[in-house]
PDB file of C-alpha atoms in Angstrom:
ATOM      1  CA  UNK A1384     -33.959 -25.836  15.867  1.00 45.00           C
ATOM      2  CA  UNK A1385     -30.437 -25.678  13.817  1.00 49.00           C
ATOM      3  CA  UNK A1386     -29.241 -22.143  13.241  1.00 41.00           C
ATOM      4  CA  UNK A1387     -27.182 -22.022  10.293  1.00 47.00           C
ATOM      5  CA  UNK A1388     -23.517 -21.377  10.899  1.00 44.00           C
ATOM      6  CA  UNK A1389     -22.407 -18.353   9.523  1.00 47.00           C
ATOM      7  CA  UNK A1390     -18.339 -17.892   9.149  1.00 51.00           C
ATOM      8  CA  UNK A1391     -15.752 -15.377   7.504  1.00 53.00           C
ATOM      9  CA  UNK A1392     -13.636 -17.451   5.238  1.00 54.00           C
ATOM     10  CA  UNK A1393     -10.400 -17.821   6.128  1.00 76.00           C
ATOM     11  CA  UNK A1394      -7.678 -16.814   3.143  1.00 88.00           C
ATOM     12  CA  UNK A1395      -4.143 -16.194   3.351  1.00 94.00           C
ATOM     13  CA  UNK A1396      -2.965 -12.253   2.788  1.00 96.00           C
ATOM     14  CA  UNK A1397      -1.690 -13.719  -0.815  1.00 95.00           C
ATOM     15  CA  UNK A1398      -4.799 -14.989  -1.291  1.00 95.00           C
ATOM     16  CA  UNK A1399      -6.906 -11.908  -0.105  1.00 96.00           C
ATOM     17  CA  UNK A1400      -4.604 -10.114  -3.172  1.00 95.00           C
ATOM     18  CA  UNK A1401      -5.431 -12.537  -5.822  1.00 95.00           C
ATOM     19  CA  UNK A1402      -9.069 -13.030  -4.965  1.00 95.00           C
ATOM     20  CA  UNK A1403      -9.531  -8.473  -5.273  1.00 94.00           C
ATOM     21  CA  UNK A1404      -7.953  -9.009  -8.110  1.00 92.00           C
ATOM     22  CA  UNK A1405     -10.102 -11.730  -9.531  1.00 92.00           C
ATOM     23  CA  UNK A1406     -12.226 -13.148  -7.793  1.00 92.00           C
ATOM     24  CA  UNK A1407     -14.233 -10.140  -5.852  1.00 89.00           C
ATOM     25  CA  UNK A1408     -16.827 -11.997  -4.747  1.00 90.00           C
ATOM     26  CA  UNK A1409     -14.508 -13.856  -2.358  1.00 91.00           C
ATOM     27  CA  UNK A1410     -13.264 -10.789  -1.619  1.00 93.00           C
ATOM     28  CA  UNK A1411     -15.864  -9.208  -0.589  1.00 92.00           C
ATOM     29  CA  UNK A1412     -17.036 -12.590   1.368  1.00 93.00           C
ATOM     30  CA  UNK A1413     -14.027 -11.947   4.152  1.00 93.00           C
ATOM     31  CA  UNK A1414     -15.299  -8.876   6.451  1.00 92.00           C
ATOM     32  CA  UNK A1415     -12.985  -5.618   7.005  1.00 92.00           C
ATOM     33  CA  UNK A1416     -12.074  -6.718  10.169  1.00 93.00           C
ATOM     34  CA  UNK A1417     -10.848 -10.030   9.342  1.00 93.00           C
ATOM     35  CA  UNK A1418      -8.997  -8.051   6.425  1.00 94.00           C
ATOM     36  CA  UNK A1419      -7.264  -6.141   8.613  1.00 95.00           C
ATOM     37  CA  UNK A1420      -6.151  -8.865  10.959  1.00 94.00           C
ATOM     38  CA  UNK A1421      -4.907 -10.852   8.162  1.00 95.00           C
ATOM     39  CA  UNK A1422      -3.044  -7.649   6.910  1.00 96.00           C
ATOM     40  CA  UNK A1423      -1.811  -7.239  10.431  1.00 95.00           C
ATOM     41  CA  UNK A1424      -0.441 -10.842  10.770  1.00 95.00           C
ATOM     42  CA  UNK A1425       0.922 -11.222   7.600  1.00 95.00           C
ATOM     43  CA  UNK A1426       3.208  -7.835   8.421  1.00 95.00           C
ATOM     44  CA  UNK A1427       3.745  -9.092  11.798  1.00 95.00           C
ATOM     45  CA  UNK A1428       4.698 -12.758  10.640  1.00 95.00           C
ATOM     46  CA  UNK A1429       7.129 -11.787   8.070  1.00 96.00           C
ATOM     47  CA  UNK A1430       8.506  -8.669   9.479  1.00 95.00           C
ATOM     48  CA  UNK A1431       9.777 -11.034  12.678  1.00 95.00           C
ATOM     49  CA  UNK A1432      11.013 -13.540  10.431  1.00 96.00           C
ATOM     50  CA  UNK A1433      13.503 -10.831   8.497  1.00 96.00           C
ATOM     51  CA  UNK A1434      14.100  -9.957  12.276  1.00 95.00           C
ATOM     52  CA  UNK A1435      15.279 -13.586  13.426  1.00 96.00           C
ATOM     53  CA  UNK A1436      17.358 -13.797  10.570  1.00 95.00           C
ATOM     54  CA  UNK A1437      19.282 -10.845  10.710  1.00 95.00           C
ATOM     55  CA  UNK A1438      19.331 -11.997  14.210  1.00 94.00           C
ATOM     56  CA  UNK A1439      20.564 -15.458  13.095  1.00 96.00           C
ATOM     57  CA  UNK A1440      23.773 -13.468  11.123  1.00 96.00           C
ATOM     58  CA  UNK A1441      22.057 -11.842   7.766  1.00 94.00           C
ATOM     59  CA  UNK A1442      23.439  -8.893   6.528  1.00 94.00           C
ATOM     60  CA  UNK A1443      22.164  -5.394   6.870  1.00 93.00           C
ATOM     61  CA  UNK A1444      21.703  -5.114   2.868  1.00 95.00           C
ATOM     62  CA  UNK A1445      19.747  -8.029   3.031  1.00 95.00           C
ATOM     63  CA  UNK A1446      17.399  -7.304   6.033  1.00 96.00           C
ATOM     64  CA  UNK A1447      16.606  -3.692   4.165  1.00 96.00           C
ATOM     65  CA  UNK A1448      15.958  -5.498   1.009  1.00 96.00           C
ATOM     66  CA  UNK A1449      13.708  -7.716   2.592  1.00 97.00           C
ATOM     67  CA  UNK A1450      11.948  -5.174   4.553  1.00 97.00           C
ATOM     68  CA  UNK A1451      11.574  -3.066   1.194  1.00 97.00           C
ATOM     69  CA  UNK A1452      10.209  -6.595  -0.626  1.00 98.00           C
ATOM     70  CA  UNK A1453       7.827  -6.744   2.336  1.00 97.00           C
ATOM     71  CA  UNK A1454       6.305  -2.906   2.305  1.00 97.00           C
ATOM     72  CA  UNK A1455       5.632  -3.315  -1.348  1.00 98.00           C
ATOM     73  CA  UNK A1456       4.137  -6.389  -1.421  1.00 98.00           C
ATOM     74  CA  UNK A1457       1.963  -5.215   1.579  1.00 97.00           C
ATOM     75  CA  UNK A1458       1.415  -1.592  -0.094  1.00 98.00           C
ATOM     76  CA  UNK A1459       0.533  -3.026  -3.444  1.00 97.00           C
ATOM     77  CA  UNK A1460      -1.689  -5.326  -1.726  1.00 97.00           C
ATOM     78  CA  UNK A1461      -3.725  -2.478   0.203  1.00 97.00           C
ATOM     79  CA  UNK A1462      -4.046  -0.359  -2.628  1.00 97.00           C
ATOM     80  CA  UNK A1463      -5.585  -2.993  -4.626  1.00 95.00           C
ATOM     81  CA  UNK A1464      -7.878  -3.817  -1.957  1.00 96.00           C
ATOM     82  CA  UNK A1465      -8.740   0.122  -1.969  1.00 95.00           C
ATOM     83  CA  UNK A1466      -9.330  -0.086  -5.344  1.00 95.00           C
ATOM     84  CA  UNK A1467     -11.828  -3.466  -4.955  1.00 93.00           C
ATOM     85  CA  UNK A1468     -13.771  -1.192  -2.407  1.00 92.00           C
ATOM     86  CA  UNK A1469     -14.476   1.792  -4.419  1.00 92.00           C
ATOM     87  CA  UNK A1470     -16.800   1.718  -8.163  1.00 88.00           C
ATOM     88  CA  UNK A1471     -15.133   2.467 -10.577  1.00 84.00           C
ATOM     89  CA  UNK A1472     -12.157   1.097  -8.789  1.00 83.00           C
ATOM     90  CA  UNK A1473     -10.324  -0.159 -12.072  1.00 81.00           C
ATOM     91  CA  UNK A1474     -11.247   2.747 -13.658  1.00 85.00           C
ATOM     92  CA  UNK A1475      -8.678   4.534 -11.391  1.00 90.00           C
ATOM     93  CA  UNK A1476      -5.857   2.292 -12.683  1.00 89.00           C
ATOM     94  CA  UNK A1477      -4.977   4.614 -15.418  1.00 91.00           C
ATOM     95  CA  UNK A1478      -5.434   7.963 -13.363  1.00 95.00           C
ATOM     96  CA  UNK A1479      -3.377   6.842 -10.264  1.00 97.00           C
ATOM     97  CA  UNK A1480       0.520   6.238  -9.328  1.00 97.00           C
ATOM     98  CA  UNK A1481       1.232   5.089  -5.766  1.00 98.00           C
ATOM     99  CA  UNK A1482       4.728   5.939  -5.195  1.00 97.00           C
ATOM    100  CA  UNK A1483       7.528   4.798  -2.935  1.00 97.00           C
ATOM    101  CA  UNK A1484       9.299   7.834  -1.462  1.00 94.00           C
ATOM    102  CA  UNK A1485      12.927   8.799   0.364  1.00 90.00           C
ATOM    103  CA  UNK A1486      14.643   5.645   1.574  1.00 92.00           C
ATOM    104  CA  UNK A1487      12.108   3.486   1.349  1.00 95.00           C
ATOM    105  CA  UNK A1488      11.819   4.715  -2.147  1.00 95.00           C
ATOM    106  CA  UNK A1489      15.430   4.054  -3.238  1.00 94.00           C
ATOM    107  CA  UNK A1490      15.014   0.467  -1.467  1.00 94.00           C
ATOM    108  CA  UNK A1491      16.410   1.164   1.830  1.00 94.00           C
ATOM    109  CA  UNK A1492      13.498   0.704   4.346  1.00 94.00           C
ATOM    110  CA  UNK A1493      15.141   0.137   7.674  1.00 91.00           C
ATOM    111  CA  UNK A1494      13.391  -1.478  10.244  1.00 88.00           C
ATOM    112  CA  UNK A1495      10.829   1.023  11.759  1.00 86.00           C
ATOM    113  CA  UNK A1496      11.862   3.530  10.209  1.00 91.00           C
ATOM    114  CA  UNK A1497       8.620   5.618   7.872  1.00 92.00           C
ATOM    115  CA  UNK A1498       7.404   4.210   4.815  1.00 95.00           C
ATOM    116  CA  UNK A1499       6.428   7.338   3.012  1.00 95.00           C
ATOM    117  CA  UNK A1500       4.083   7.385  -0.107  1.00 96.00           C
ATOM    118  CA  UNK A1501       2.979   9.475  -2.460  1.00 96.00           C
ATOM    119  CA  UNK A1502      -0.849   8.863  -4.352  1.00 97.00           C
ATOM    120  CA  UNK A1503      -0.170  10.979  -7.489  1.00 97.00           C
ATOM    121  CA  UNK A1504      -3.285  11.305  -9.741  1.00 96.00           C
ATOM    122  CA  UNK A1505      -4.478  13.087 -12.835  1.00 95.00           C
ATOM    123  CA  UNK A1506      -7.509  15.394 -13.639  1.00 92.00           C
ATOM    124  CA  UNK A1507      -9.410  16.372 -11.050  1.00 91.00           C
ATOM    125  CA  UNK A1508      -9.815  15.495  -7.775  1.00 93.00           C
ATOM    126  CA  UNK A1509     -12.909  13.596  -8.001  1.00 92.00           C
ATOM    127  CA  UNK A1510     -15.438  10.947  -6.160  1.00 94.00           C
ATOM    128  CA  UNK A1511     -13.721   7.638  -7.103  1.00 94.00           C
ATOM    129  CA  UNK A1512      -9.809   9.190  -6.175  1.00 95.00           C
ATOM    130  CA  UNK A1513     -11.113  10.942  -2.621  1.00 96.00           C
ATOM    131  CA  UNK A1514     -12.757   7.706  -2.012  1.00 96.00           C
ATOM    132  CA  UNK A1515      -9.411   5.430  -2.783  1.00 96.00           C
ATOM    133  CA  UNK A1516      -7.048   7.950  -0.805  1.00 96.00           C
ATOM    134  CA  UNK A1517     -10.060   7.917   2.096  1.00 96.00           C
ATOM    135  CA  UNK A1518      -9.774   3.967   1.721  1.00 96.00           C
ATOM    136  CA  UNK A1519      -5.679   4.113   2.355  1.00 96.00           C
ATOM    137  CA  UNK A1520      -4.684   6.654   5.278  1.00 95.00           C
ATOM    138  CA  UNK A1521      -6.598   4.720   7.875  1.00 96.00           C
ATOM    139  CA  UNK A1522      -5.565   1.312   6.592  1.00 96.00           C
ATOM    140  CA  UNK A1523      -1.815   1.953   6.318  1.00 96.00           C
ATOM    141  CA  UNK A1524      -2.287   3.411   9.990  1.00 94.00           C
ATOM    142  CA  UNK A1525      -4.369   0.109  11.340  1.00 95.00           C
ATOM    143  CA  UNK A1526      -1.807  -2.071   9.605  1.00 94.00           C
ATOM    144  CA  UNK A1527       1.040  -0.439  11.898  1.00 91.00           C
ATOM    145  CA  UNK A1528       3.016   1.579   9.610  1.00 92.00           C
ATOM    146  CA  UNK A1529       4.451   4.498  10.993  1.00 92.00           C
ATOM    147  CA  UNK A1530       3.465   6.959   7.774  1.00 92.00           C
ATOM    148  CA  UNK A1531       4.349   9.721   5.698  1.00 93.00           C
ATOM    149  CA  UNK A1532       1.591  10.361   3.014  1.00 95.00           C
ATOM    150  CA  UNK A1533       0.801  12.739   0.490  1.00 94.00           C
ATOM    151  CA  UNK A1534      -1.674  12.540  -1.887  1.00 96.00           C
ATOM    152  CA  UNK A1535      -1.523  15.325  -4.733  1.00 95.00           C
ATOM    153  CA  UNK A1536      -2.268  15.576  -8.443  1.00 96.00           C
ATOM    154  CA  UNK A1537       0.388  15.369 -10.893  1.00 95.00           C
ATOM    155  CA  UNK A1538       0.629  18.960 -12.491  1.00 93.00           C
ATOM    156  CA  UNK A1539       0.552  20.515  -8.961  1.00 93.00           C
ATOM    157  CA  UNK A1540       3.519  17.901  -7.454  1.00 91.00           C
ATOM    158  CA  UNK A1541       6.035  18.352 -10.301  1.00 91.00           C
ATOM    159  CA  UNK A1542       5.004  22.225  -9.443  1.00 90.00           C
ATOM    160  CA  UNK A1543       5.884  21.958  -6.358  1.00 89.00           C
ATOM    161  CA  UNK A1544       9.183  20.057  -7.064  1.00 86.00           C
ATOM    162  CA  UNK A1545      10.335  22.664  -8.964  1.00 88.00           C
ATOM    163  CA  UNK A1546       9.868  25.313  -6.299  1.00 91.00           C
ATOM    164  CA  UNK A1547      11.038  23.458  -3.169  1.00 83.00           C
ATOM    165  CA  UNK A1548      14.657  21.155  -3.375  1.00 84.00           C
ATOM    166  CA  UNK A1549      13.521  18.719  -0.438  1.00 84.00           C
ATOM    167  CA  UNK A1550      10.653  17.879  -2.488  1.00 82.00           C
ATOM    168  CA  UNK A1551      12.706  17.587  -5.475  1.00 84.00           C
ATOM    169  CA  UNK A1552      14.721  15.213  -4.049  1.00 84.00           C
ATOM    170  CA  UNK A1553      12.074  13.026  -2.666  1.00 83.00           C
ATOM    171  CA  UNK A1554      10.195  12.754  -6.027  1.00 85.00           C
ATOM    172  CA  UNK A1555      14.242  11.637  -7.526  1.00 88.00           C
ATOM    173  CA  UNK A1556      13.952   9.086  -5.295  1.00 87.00           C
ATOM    174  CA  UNK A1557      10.641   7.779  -5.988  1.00 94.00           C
ATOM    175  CA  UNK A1558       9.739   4.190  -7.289  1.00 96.00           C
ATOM    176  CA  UNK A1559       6.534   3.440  -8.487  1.00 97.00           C
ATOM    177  CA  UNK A1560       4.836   0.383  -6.847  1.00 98.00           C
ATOM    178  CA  UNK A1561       1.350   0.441  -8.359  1.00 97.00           C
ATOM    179  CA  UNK A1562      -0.641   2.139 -11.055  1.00 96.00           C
ATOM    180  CA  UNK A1563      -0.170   4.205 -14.221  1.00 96.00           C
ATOM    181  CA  UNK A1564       3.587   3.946 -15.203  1.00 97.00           C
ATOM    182  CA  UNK A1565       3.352   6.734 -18.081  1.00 96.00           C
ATOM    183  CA  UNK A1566       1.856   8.994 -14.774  1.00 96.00           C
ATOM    184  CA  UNK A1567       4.649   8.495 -12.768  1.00 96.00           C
ATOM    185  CA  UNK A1568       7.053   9.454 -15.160  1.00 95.00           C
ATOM    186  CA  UNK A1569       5.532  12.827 -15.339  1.00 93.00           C
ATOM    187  CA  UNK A1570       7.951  13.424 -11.899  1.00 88.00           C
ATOM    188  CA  UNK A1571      11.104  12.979 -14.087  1.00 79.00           C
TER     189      UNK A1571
END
């Protein structure tokens, strides 16, 4: 007898993006694990390509800029695959702000040096927001970023920024890289 053949389709990390965006039933078709290692070699790929050509004579302005380029793409990336693994994971869009922090938030991620985020959010702290920042920690961490993470709501972080000047000055610094733009301007 013929067993069927069963494989995990094989798509790009720019395709894995585009097909959570639209297309989640070839999303959902690729298993985590082969998510991850496509996560994995697309950071691996590119980040030793910026390294050969700063290597090869590229300035240091351009190797951070590229590096930056590279974390958002990848962060932006995660997060929407966070958001294809939840329900209700659209509905989030609107109650969510993942921002870049400190250096990496004004542009300037060195090489392996932290990429810290902030996942700012608005109401309460419900199902569909535990389950997204639940989705993210462990994902960043497989991926091989070296981490700093917060998650808090809104009210509470500009709060907080108003009572303690280091993280005053990381919220100045911040850059929003996906979600609800009228949210993150509630740090100004």
């Amino acid at each position: 007898a013929i067993f069927p053949v069963t494989s995990t389709p094989v798509l790009t990390f720019s395709e894995l993006v585009r097909a959570a965006e639209h297309d989640p039933t070839a999303y959902h078709a690729v298993d985590k694990r082969t998510r991850l290692r496509t996560i994995q070699t697309h950071y691996r790929d590119e980040f030793e390509q910026i390294r050969a050509q700063h290597q090869g004579g590229a300035s240091g302005r351009n190797t951070i800029t590229q590096l930056t380029a590279l974390a958002d793409y990848l962060v932006r990336g995660i997060v929407r695959f966070g958001m294809s693994e939840i329900k209700g994971g659209e509905k989030l869009r609107g109650r969510i702000a993942v921002c870049a922090l400190g250096g990496y938030g004004r542009g300037e991620l060195n090489p392996y040096s932290d990429i810290d985020l902030c996942l700012i959010y608005s109401g309460r702290l419900d199902k569909t927001v535990q389950q997204l920042n639940e989705y993210l920690v462990p994902m960043f961490w497989d991926v091989g970023f070296k981490m700093g993470y917060v998650m808090q709501e809104v009210g509470d972080a500009v709060t907080l920024a108003g009572s303690d000047l280091e993280v005053l000055t990381s919220y100045m610094h911040a850059r929003l890289l996906y979600g609800d733009a009228a949210l993150f301007a509630k740090l100004d």
